[in-house]
XYZ file of C-alpha atoms in Angstrom:
742
model
C 72.526 115.871 58.205
C 75.194 114.781 60.703
C 74.407 114.937 64.424
C 77.398 116.463 66.230
C 78.016 116.364 69.949
C 77.713 119.645 71.793
C 81.034 121.479 72.159
C 82.476 120.923 75.641
C 83.093 123.689 78.158
C 86.911 124.229 77.974
C 87.154 125.106 81.675
C 85.170 121.986 82.626
C 87.359 119.810 80.384
C 90.473 121.360 81.926
C 89.150 120.541 85.425
C 88.354 116.924 84.403
C 91.818 116.525 82.877
C 93.442 118.036 85.997
C 91.548 115.630 88.296
C 92.659 112.685 86.174
C 96.337 113.704 86.000
C 96.896 115.047 89.533
C 94.344 113.140 91.669
C 93.852 109.918 89.596
C 90.099 110.600 89.478
C 88.819 109.742 85.980
C 85.528 111.430 84.953
C 86.299 111.411 81.233
C 83.659 108.831 80.326
C 80.772 110.485 82.219
C 77.996 112.342 80.445
C 78.934 115.970 80.380
C 75.426 117.241 81.112
C 75.067 115.154 84.281
C 78.696 115.628 85.327
C 78.590 119.398 84.864
C 75.325 119.643 86.814
C 76.727 117.720 89.784
C 80.068 119.563 89.812
C 78.198 122.889 89.789
C 76.061 121.617 92.660
C 79.252 121.039 94.685
C 80.631 124.436 93.571
C 77.510 126.147 94.925
C 77.972 124.376 98.258
C 81.533 125.731 98.609
C 80.666 129.110 97.007
C 82.975 128.836 93.981
C 81.685 130.997 91.081
C 83.579 129.234 88.247
C 85.598 126.120 87.391
C 88.948 127.933 87.664
C 88.237 128.964 91.259
C 87.034 125.475 92.104
C 90.213 123.945 90.649
C 92.260 126.221 92.935
C 90.169 125.013 95.903
C 90.887 121.361 94.997
C 94.625 122.085 94.838
C 94.599 123.795 98.250
C 92.308 121.329 100.061
C 92.937 117.593 99.349
C 89.731 116.653 101.201
C 87.656 118.465 98.580
C 88.281 115.659 96.048
C 86.527 113.225 98.427
C 83.614 115.647 98.852
C 83.339 115.992 95.055
C 83.312 112.201 94.617
C 80.503 111.915 97.165
C 78.481 114.413 95.100
C 79.207 112.983 91.623
C 79.133 109.266 92.446
C 75.487 108.813 93.336
C 75.533 105.783 95.617
C 71.797 105.193 95.326
C 71.330 101.520 96.106
C 69.337 99.204 98.325
C 68.792 95.535 98.980
C 66.669 93.870 96.251
C 66.021 97.182 94.483
C 63.285 96.587 91.838
C 62.005 93.464 93.594
C 60.281 92.050 90.471
C 63.591 91.968 88.574
C 65.303 90.145 91.462
C 62.413 87.672 91.477
C 63.044 86.878 87.790
C 66.751 86.509 88.589
C 65.955 84.084 91.436
C 63.400 81.976 89.533
C 64.791 81.925 85.968
C 68.487 82.839 85.910
C 70.069 81.405 89.083
C 68.770 77.839 88.437
C 70.266 77.962 84.910
C 73.638 79.124 86.232
C 73.724 76.426 88.922
C 72.734 73.702 86.439
C 75.291 74.863 83.850
C 78.166 75.150 86.371
C 77.536 71.799 88.045
C 80.968 70.210 88.604
C 82.568 72.734 86.215
C 84.346 74.996 88.684
C 83.185 77.837 90.929
C 80.354 80.221 90.105
C 81.823 83.715 89.550
C 79.707 86.835 90.066
C 80.805 90.412 89.408
C 78.933 93.454 90.812
C 80.062 96.645 89.013
C 79.315 99.934 90.813
C 78.412 98.094 94.022
C 78.264 101.294 96.173
C 77.909 100.293 99.875
C 77.270 96.605 99.102
C 73.499 95.845 99.045
C 73.527 94.400 95.475
C 76.368 91.837 95.896
C 74.968 90.868 99.308
C 71.474 90.469 97.744
C 72.956 88.111 95.118
C 74.809 86.233 97.871
C 71.564 85.613 99.771
C 69.736 84.309 96.653
C 72.555 81.923 95.733
C 72.889 80.790 99.370
C 69.151 80.038 99.390
C 69.528 77.958 96.220
C 72.755 76.143 97.216
C 72.795 76.197 100.992
C 75.279 78.270 102.999
C 77.960 75.574 103.122
C 77.876 74.859 99.357
C 77.713 78.572 98.633
C 80.896 79.272 100.614
C 82.628 76.415 98.792
C 81.525 77.121 95.207
C 80.697 80.851 94.788
C 82.976 83.883 94.488
C 81.552 87.410 94.286
C 83.676 90.353 93.140
C 82.303 93.814 93.930
C 83.852 97.052 92.674
C 83.264 100.778 92.924
C 85.189 104.048 92.551
C 84.142 105.423 95.948
C 86.529 104.296 98.716
C 84.149 105.514 101.462
C 81.331 103.389 100.027
C 83.650 100.356 99.785
C 84.647 100.840 103.431
C 80.964 100.655 104.445
C 80.480 97.598 102.219
C 83.356 95.734 103.862
C 81.945 96.432 107.333
C 78.522 95.163 106.149
C 76.748 97.006 108.973
C 73.494 98.781 108.083
C 70.812 100.968 109.642
C 67.193 99.738 109.847
C 66.308 102.012 106.941
C 69.004 100.384 104.746
C 67.550 96.875 105.061
C 63.878 97.738 104.452
C 63.905 95.850 101.114
C 65.109 92.557 102.658
C 62.298 89.995 103.034
C 61.659 89.093 106.657
C 62.775 85.456 106.364
C 66.076 86.495 104.742
C 66.565 89.246 107.332
C 66.212 86.776 110.195
C 68.474 84.222 108.517
C 71.323 86.360 107.151
C 71.527 89.381 109.483
C 72.535 89.707 113.121
C 71.055 92.609 115.069
C 73.395 94.536 117.386
C 71.731 97.410 119.275
C 70.070 99.380 116.443
C 72.252 98.067 113.570
C 72.171 94.990 111.331
C 75.354 93.031 110.467
C 75.401 90.776 107.383
C 76.119 87.030 107.672
C 79.818 86.542 108.556
C 80.509 83.454 106.393
C 78.750 84.872 103.319
C 80.595 88.152 103.787
C 83.934 86.320 103.458
C 82.948 85.210 99.926
C 82.498 88.807 98.692
C 85.719 90.559 97.618
C 85.505 94.372 97.444
C 87.974 96.558 95.532
C 88.313 99.872 93.709
C 87.832 99.544 89.936
C 87.083 101.866 87.003
C 85.038 99.941 84.438
C 85.886 102.484 81.698
C 89.670 102.335 82.176
C 90.627 99.172 84.108
C 90.793 95.643 82.716
C 87.597 93.641 83.359
C 87.402 90.528 85.516
C 87.020 87.445 83.312
C 85.093 84.138 83.340
C 81.998 85.668 84.964
C 78.699 83.767 85.093
C 76.535 86.650 86.377
C 77.473 90.311 85.885
C 75.431 92.875 87.865
C 75.795 96.414 86.475
C 72.675 98.306 87.485
C 72.068 101.988 86.680
C 75.726 102.696 85.904
C 75.668 102.950 82.093
C 73.090 105.760 82.164
C 75.734 108.050 83.677
C 78.253 107.366 80.866
C 78.398 109.144 77.524
C 77.983 107.309 74.215
C 81.699 106.829 73.672
C 82.211 105.425 77.174
C 79.206 103.126 76.750
C 80.673 101.865 73.476
C 83.915 101.085 75.344
C 82.199 99.478 78.343
C 79.824 97.114 76.502
C 82.662 95.084 74.875
C 84.330 94.888 78.298
C 81.145 93.490 79.833
C 80.852 91.090 76.882
C 84.465 89.954 77.333
C 84.047 89.474 81.101
C 81.159 87.010 80.712
C 81.472 83.315 79.972
C 79.642 82.149 76.875
C 75.999 82.082 77.874
C 76.695 84.240 80.925
C 74.000 86.635 82.175
C 74.070 90.433 82.432
C 71.717 92.134 84.941
C 71.150 95.861 84.231
C 69.078 98.560 85.901
C 65.510 99.468 85.030
C 66.530 102.720 83.309
C 69.126 101.134 81.003
C 68.025 100.135 77.496
C 71.320 100.192 75.576
C 71.470 96.435 75.130
C 68.042 96.312 73.495
C 69.840 97.419 70.312
C 73.236 95.726 70.910
C 74.228 92.683 68.855
C 76.532 91.434 71.629
C 73.677 90.427 73.953
C 70.265 88.841 73.549
C 67.318 89.590 75.775
C 66.314 87.045 78.414
C 63.738 89.271 80.116
C 63.707 92.789 78.649
C 61.344 94.167 81.295
C 63.727 93.093 84.060
C 66.778 94.129 81.967
C 68.341 90.655 82.033
C 70.457 89.748 78.985
C 72.597 86.854 77.814
C 75.975 86.952 76.071
C 75.953 86.235 72.326
C 79.106 84.742 70.785
C 80.815 87.042 68.253
C 82.313 84.385 65.992
C 81.820 85.026 62.284
C 79.484 82.511 60.642
C 79.306 81.754 56.954
C 75.886 81.908 55.368
C 74.124 78.614 55.074
C 72.343 79.758 51.915
C 73.432 78.508 48.504
C 75.072 80.564 45.759
C 73.357 81.793 42.613
C 72.727 78.815 40.300
C 72.682 78.871 36.497
C 71.520 76.273 34.010
C 74.141 73.685 33.122
C 72.740 72.384 29.797
C 75.048 72.539 26.837
C 73.118 75.416 25.215
C 75.392 78.300 24.134
C 72.522 80.750 23.594
C 71.034 80.173 27.040
C 74.499 80.333 28.663
C 75.179 83.669 26.948
C 71.829 85.019 28.114
C 72.507 83.924 31.649
C 75.951 85.508 31.624
C 74.380 88.746 30.402
C 71.830 88.482 33.202
C 74.547 88.051 35.803
C 76.495 90.978 34.326
C 73.368 93.183 34.380
C 72.689 92.254 37.990
C 76.246 93.142 39.012
C 76.312 96.347 36.959
C 72.916 97.472 38.212
C 73.577 96.730 41.889
C 73.493 99.617 44.363
C 76.551 97.995 45.994
C 79.943 98.972 44.606
C 81.778 95.716 43.799
C 85.508 95.368 43.202
C 87.054 91.927 42.548
C 90.742 91.374 43.312
C 92.710 88.442 41.875
C 94.791 86.193 44.147
C 97.834 88.010 42.701
C 96.467 91.383 43.851
C 95.230 92.832 40.522
C 91.837 94.449 39.869
C 89.661 91.977 37.968
C 86.272 93.718 38.031
C 84.676 97.008 39.079
C 80.965 97.556 38.516
C 79.227 100.803 37.614
C 78.624 101.841 41.232
C 82.317 101.183 42.042
C 83.421 103.339 39.115
C 81.135 106.169 40.183
C 81.625 105.925 43.952
C 85.303 104.972 44.135
C 86.581 106.655 40.938
C 87.838 103.412 39.378
C 88.064 103.826 35.621
C 88.218 101.211 32.819
C 91.980 101.778 32.657
C 92.347 100.600 36.259
C 91.217 97.048 35.380
C 94.266 94.796 35.491
C 96.323 97.223 37.601
C 97.683 96.239 41.014
C 95.065 97.037 43.636
C 97.684 98.668 45.850
C 98.143 101.413 43.215
C 94.526 102.585 43.615
C 93.466 105.210 46.183
C 90.672 102.930 47.366
C 93.293 100.482 48.714
C 94.038 102.875 51.607
C 91.018 105.204 51.622
C 88.569 105.211 53.437
C 90.663 102.614 55.337
C 93.686 100.389 54.764
C 92.309 97.374 52.845
C 95.391 95.474 51.667
C 96.079 93.838 55.050
C 92.384 93.035 55.418
C 92.359 91.309 52.003
C 95.411 89.280 53.063
C 93.601 88.331 56.277
C 90.510 87.109 54.362
C 92.624 85.132 51.904
C 94.636 83.567 54.763
C 91.715 82.681 57.043
C 89.262 81.993 54.194
C 86.604 83.806 56.259
C 84.603 86.915 55.289
C 85.158 90.225 57.064
C 82.942 93.273 57.548
C 84.125 96.823 58.299
C 81.355 99.075 59.620
C 81.111 102.878 59.762
C 84.076 103.809 57.557
C 84.142 107.544 56.856
C 84.816 108.364 53.175
C 85.289 111.941 51.965
C 85.762 112.831 48.305
C 85.795 116.652 48.010
C 83.825 118.627 47.084
C 81.119 116.076 47.911
C 79.897 115.694 51.494
C 81.485 112.929 53.618
C 79.656 109.619 53.569
C 79.791 106.444 55.674
C 80.494 103.049 54.108
C 80.127 99.437 55.212
C 82.737 97.260 53.470
C 82.253 93.500 53.052
C 85.306 91.454 52.079
C 84.768 87.804 51.145
C 86.667 85.106 49.248
C 85.242 83.703 45.943
C 86.046 80.065 45.189
C 85.691 77.994 42.046
C 84.138 74.576 41.682
C 87.527 73.057 42.467
C 87.675 74.932 45.789
C 90.563 77.155 44.713
C 90.475 80.898 45.402
C 89.301 82.719 42.280
C 89.091 86.257 43.623
C 88.460 88.425 46.666
C 85.250 90.427 46.341
C 84.940 93.839 48.014
C 81.429 95.225 48.440
C 80.996 98.926 49.389
C 77.526 99.953 50.655
C 76.577 103.572 51.386
C 75.184 103.482 54.960
C 75.267 107.247 55.542
C 71.572 107.599 56.256
C 71.585 104.553 58.541
C 74.616 105.970 60.371
C 72.936 109.371 60.768
C 69.764 107.734 62.065
C 71.851 105.651 64.468
C 73.624 108.761 65.764
C 70.307 110.572 66.147
C 68.942 107.532 67.968
C 71.958 107.492 70.283
C 71.564 111.202 71.035
C 67.859 110.709 71.636
C 68.584 107.697 73.812
C 71.209 109.629 75.761
C 68.793 112.502 76.268
C 66.130 110.040 77.362
C 68.538 108.319 79.758
C 69.603 111.679 81.178
C 65.951 112.561 81.682
C 65.319 109.169 83.309
C 68.333 109.715 85.546
C 67.083 113.134 86.573
C 63.596 111.755 87.158
C 65.016 108.927 89.255
C 67.078 111.365 91.303
C 64.065 113.650 91.681
C 61.858 110.703 92.649
C 64.359 109.539 95.256
C 64.661 113.077 96.587
C 60.853 113.341 96.750
C 60.616 110.013 98.578
C 63.236 111.211 101.036
C 61.461 114.554 101.406
C 58.125 112.791 101.977
C 59.652 110.659 104.719
C 61.241 113.728 106.255
C 57.898 115.583 106.141
C 56.146 112.683 107.828
C 58.838 112.596 110.451
C 58.626 116.385 110.813
C 54.858 116.197 111.299
C 55.308 113.700 114.119
C 58.050 115.848 115.599
C 55.804 118.948 115.438
C 53.085 117.140 117.342
C 55.628 116.107 119.925
C 57.109 119.610 119.950
C 53.691 121.162 120.609
C 53.369 119.070 123.734
C 56.945 119.780 124.693
C 56.416 123.544 124.306
C 53.683 123.486 126.894
C 55.962 121.790 129.369
C 58.892 123.938 128.247
C 57.048 127.089 129.343
C 56.855 125.673 132.839
C 60.463 124.594 132.664
C 61.492 128.111 131.573
C 60.049 129.584 134.720
C 61.912 126.995 136.744
C 65.021 127.673 134.666
C 64.712 131.407 135.257
C 64.732 130.815 138.990
C 67.608 128.379 138.573
C 69.567 130.978 136.591
C 69.109 133.528 139.355
C 70.376 130.990 141.831
C 73.298 130.094 139.554
C 74.120 133.774 139.154
C 74.380 134.091 142.912
C 76.459 130.917 143.057
C 78.690 132.232 140.259
C 79.314 135.445 142.151
C 80.027 133.463 145.285
C 82.305 131.121 143.327
C 84.169 134.087 141.865
C 84.737 135.491 145.349
C 85.757 132.008 146.476
C 88.240 131.622 143.591
C 89.671 135.091 144.215
C 90.086 134.228 147.910
C 91.944 131.040 147.020
C 94.244 132.870 144.618
C 94.959 135.595 147.166
C 95.738 133.045 149.887
C 98.159 131.008 147.766
C 101.734 131.051 149.043
C 103.132 131.541 145.553
C 102.613 133.927 142.663
C 99.817 133.287 140.148
C 99.561 135.483 137.050
C 96.837 134.757 134.488
C 97.351 136.242 130.990
C 94.995 136.328 128.007
C 96.023 135.538 124.427
C 97.442 139.066 124.023
C 99.539 138.508 127.187
C 97.471 141.041 129.139
C 97.003 140.434 132.863
C 93.631 138.955 133.842
C 94.444 137.870 137.418
C 97.101 139.044 139.940
C 97.065 137.490 143.431
C 98.197 138.869 146.810
C 101.623 137.154 146.689
C 102.417 139.225 143.596
C 101.212 142.388 145.293
C 103.428 141.758 148.341
C 106.449 140.674 146.305
C 106.496 143.117 143.367
C 104.739 146.085 145.030
C 101.925 146.495 142.463
C 98.246 146.211 143.403
C 95.821 144.084 141.386
C 93.819 147.085 140.104
C 97.052 148.640 138.783
C 97.990 145.694 136.547
C 94.677 144.157 135.349
C 94.418 144.725 131.570
C 98.090 145.754 131.244
C 100.595 143.853 129.126
C 102.969 141.838 131.280
C 105.961 143.247 129.385
C 104.972 146.829 130.374
C 104.981 146.175 134.155
C 107.854 147.553 136.233
C 108.718 144.423 138.236
C 112.056 142.781 138.986
C 111.415 139.676 136.872
C 113.717 139.045 133.859
C 110.839 138.407 131.439
C 113.175 137.707 128.534
C 113.918 134.349 130.195
C 110.267 133.226 130.039
C 109.155 134.838 126.745
C 110.263 131.874 124.640
C 108.394 129.398 126.872
C 105.263 131.567 126.792
C 105.333 131.618 122.982
C 105.843 127.837 122.861
C 102.825 127.263 125.092
C 100.708 129.746 123.096
C 101.528 127.833 119.897
C 100.661 124.557 121.702
C 103.928 122.998 120.605
C 104.795 121.276 123.895
C 104.450 121.616 127.652
C 107.030 124.028 129.042
C 109.694 123.027 131.552
C 110.145 124.999 134.821
C 112.522 127.964 134.572
C 114.676 129.162 137.457
C 116.163 132.663 137.668
C 117.045 135.440 140.104
C 114.605 138.318 140.625
C 114.473 141.526 142.708
C 111.446 142.102 144.988
C 109.965 145.492 145.881
C 112.403 145.841 148.839
C 115.435 145.230 146.633
C 116.120 141.718 147.935
C 117.368 139.027 145.561
C 115.020 136.043 145.237
C 115.543 132.619 143.711
C 112.380 131.993 141.656
C 111.022 128.996 139.770
C 108.352 129.671 137.105
C 106.062 127.176 135.347
C 104.239 128.338 132.201
C 100.918 126.484 131.746
C 98.197 126.766 129.070
C 94.852 128.261 130.121
C 92.415 125.750 128.554
C 88.606 126.067 128.671
C 88.403 122.545 127.250
C 90.898 120.126 125.771
C 91.443 122.252 122.634
C 90.269 125.797 123.398
C 93.377 127.797 124.415
C 92.383 131.094 126.063
C 95.748 132.246 127.450
C 98.511 131.167 129.819
C 99.101 130.866 133.582
C 102.414 131.726 135.284
C 103.069 129.925 138.593
C 105.942 131.621 140.500
C 107.549 129.924 143.541
C 110.076 131.586 145.875
C 112.717 128.851 146.220
C 115.340 131.015 147.986
C 115.211 129.023 151.247
C 114.831 125.754 149.346
C 117.984 126.532 147.364
C 119.833 127.302 150.594
C 118.705 124.017 152.152
C 119.610 122.100 149.027
C 123.033 123.762 148.926
C 123.545 122.930 152.631
C 122.453 119.319 152.105
C 124.778 119.015 149.142
C 127.588 120.507 151.281
C 126.779 118.104 154.141
C 126.689 115.164 151.689
C 130.114 116.088 150.377
C 131.511 116.247 153.938
C 130.084 112.807 154.805
C 131.233 111.396 151.475
C 134.794 112.663 151.952
C 134.969 111.707 155.645
C 137.427 108.936 156.586
C 134.914 107.566 159.131
C 133.154 104.548 157.677
C 129.502 105.052 156.673
C 127.494 102.232 155.043
C 123.968 102.474 153.593
C 122.348 99.005 153.510
C 119.142 97.404 152.211
C 116.926 96.423 155.210
C 115.713 93.321 153.356
C 118.976 91.793 152.117
C 121.638 93.721 154.142
C 123.397 94.302 150.801
C 125.562 97.400 150.448
C 123.819 100.178 148.522
C 126.263 103.029 149.090
C 129.469 103.647 151.104
C 131.492 106.789 151.679
C 135.129 107.323 150.767
C 136.449 106.218 154.182
C 134.496 102.925 154.068
C 135.719 102.185 150.571
C 139.352 102.713 151.608
C 139.059 100.598 154.778
C 137.262 97.643 153.174
C 139.386 97.689 150.013
C 136.511 96.728 147.680
C 135.176 98.871 144.788
C 131.531 99.975 145.121
C 130.351 97.806 142.198
C 131.715 94.706 143.957
C 130.355 95.772 147.349
C 126.822 96.061 145.868
C 127.009 92.316 145.183
C 127.889 91.593 148.864
C 125.960 91.623 152.166
C 127.355 92.967 155.474
C 127.455 89.483 157.193
C 129.893 88.310 154.512
C 132.495 90.715 156.035
C 131.762 89.722 159.673
C 133.441 86.335 160.258
C 132.301 86.112 163.898
C 128.607 86.970 163.345
C 126.174 84.938 161.201
C 123.466 86.554 159.097
C 120.773 85.049 161.329
C 122.284 86.480 164.520
C 122.711 89.884 162.881
C 119.040 89.940 161.847
C 117.980 88.985 165.382
C 120.149 91.821 166.698
C 118.564 94.299 164.252
C 114.955 93.141 164.791
C 114.119 95.768 167.506
C 115.543 98.428 165.222
C 113.473 97.345 162.193
C 110.319 97.149 164.344
C 111.015 100.715 165.589
C 111.305 99.586 169.245
C 114.771 101.113 169.409
C 116.202 104.113 167.580
C 119.765 102.758 167.349
C 121.851 99.687 168.110
C 125.595 99.782 168.954
C 127.761 96.660 169.015
C 131.387 95.612 168.585
C 132.573 92.954 166.154
C 135.323 92.090 163.696
C 135.263 93.225 160.021
C 137.433 91.571 157.405
C 138.912 93.899 154.753
C 140.219 92.589 151.455
C 143.795 93.838 151.906
C 144.410 94.302 155.646
C 142.401 91.335 156.879
C 140.302 91.296 160.144
C 140.164 94.379 162.353
C 138.001 95.302 165.410
C 135.193 97.810 164.937
C 132.318 99.452 166.810
C 129.123 99.727 164.694
C 126.227 102.121 165.371
C 123.150 101.247 163.245
C 119.990 103.280 162.638
C 116.839 102.477 160.597
C 115.615 105.403 158.472
C 112.069 104.218 157.860
C 110.789 107.520 156.508
C 113.028 107.324 153.447
C 111.621 105.963 150.197
C 112.644 103.207 150.162
C 113.670 102.778 153.865
C 117.414 102.156 154.468
C 119.758 100.981 157.232
C 122.706 103.303 157.961
C 125.766 101.938 159.739
C 128.499 104.206 161.175
C 131.624 102.135 161.785
C 134.622 103.078 163.988
C 137.902 101.183 163.801
C 138.792 100.286 167.486
C 142.229 98.828 166.792
C 144.125 101.730 168.369
C 141.755 101.875 171.345
C 142.311 98.221 172.083
C 146.080 98.694 171.801
C 145.914 101.521 174.385
C 143.836 99.368 176.703
C 146.370 96.557 176.389
C 149.247 98.979 177.078
C 147.502 100.442 180.155
C 146.785 96.955 181.430
C 150.452 95.988 181.111
C 151.629 99.030 183.080
C 149.150 98.331 185.831
C 150.352 94.751 186.115
C 153.990 95.945 186.210
C 153.231 98.415 189.044
C 151.493 95.774 191.050
C 154.488 93.529 190.670
């Protein structure tokens, strides 16, 4: 009776396929019983009743894939887990690896399913103990892989809690870990020799030339087909004679021909080469005396042996014709007497149960036997059977190929027993897995109960003191209540005394606070507007100009800019208003409403307009006005009249200092003259001098200078009057007086 696998849940298979195609998460090789149980556990946590609903949740929430991985990928690991097995590794395996690899290249170690890193770091410590840290860093490379990116991130940091390092012997803990506050950081130089990366052992290509492969308690989570795919990968990854270190619950290799046991109890195995080897036994011998009767009897004996064999034999000539088919071959493979001498390719057996012609060519070319296991052969109406086919070359005494012999053995019962054994083993491994998980959960629960018991004892003591504290707290709450009431009155008083409007709105834009400025300006009392929507109030504010800013602040898009507009107060006067819309935040993220700050800038606008008007008058004036830097006496700004008189553009003037245009006064003398002004001893200084313009040359001027120290930054202002005409009048008057006297 064949042992069939249980039919899969179509919805579960659809979810697994969807995760693989859309999220690159491959669960196809995992045991369906364990996988389904863990996915349902996650579905219960997020309250999804079926796989279809859960698939919709995964599509809508990308973070859910990470949460599912954390549930399915059981990162149960610890330093030196199963200490006896690590002891065998340290005492028996590591010395062999070091001795074998001496001067033959680096030692390569691969940790598959490394989780958060304890296993590769445990191996690193043992090899460092055997080689020394310096030799280890020079001659050992450790590759560590897992599917869980979060676990790999922890492994790369190599920082662990005290509970994580409980399995590390004290002398190794002191030597290879550095304690920082309440955490332990693994040895920095050893950590550099461990390379972590994401890898799927079922799908991705294995790392090669490995001397020690650590794959503990991973295979028990894979189904039979995935295990059959993984074992050859592990075999390929190892060097000849390399060691494989499995977990305590894994027994697959006890029946695998690819590995031999080194220490079965500790689950340590060694790679076995897969090269085909010819039998060292001799062939069947017959008597060689020249006795025809005996030779005939022996030939009959050989014929009877072949005809009576339970193996179906078919012999093929080097030219590809059928030379012999025994009784079992005729019955099992439907080869009749008329088929003897025919080309083998014309018979159904040449391509059923499998294509044999190319295999025969391979055997004849390589001169090496070949075995094909587990070939399904169905000849209706009989039940399907399983065959093992041996193909081997037959040579004569002269060494020439005589024939190719095909042997067909019915291994149906063996195959069925093997399948039953695999199913039993899988069931056993699933049970072991569940027991391990349950045991770990119980250990965790026991620790939590012990901790809880200690906490309860502490809590009992705390409750006694808490009762006293509650009475104190009750009194404190009464005092705080009084302070809160006082604070509320205090806050209301501040709001009412503010010389601008403050309107506080909730998230529905209903008024929560309305200060006295608003009452005086808009003519509505606080009790009339509290709880009302701002848009329903009859006030002279064009709310349509601030609605967009209020919505932007409510959606927390950006901070709003001040808005200026004209409004009408309760007396019908036109006001110039500036409004700022601010978020009402209880903390950095909790938006509870908005605050409107309204300023009456009517007078400010008038002053600004007047200042702008005054600036234009000064700027357009033909009198010369210079604004200078007190430190360098460089020109910073000049009005229109100064620019015309001096004849220089402003950009060129900014590169010049005032003394450069005063040929009769040096910079030093000018600074001495201005010193009382800069020190604030005098408010202004007036003096006469000569200025030299670019186009008109020197001309006499009177300069009045003031130091505006309250400006930021302080400036010197010089008002210059051209005295040319005044001097001409004085000269003319002097001439007339001299003429009269004459």
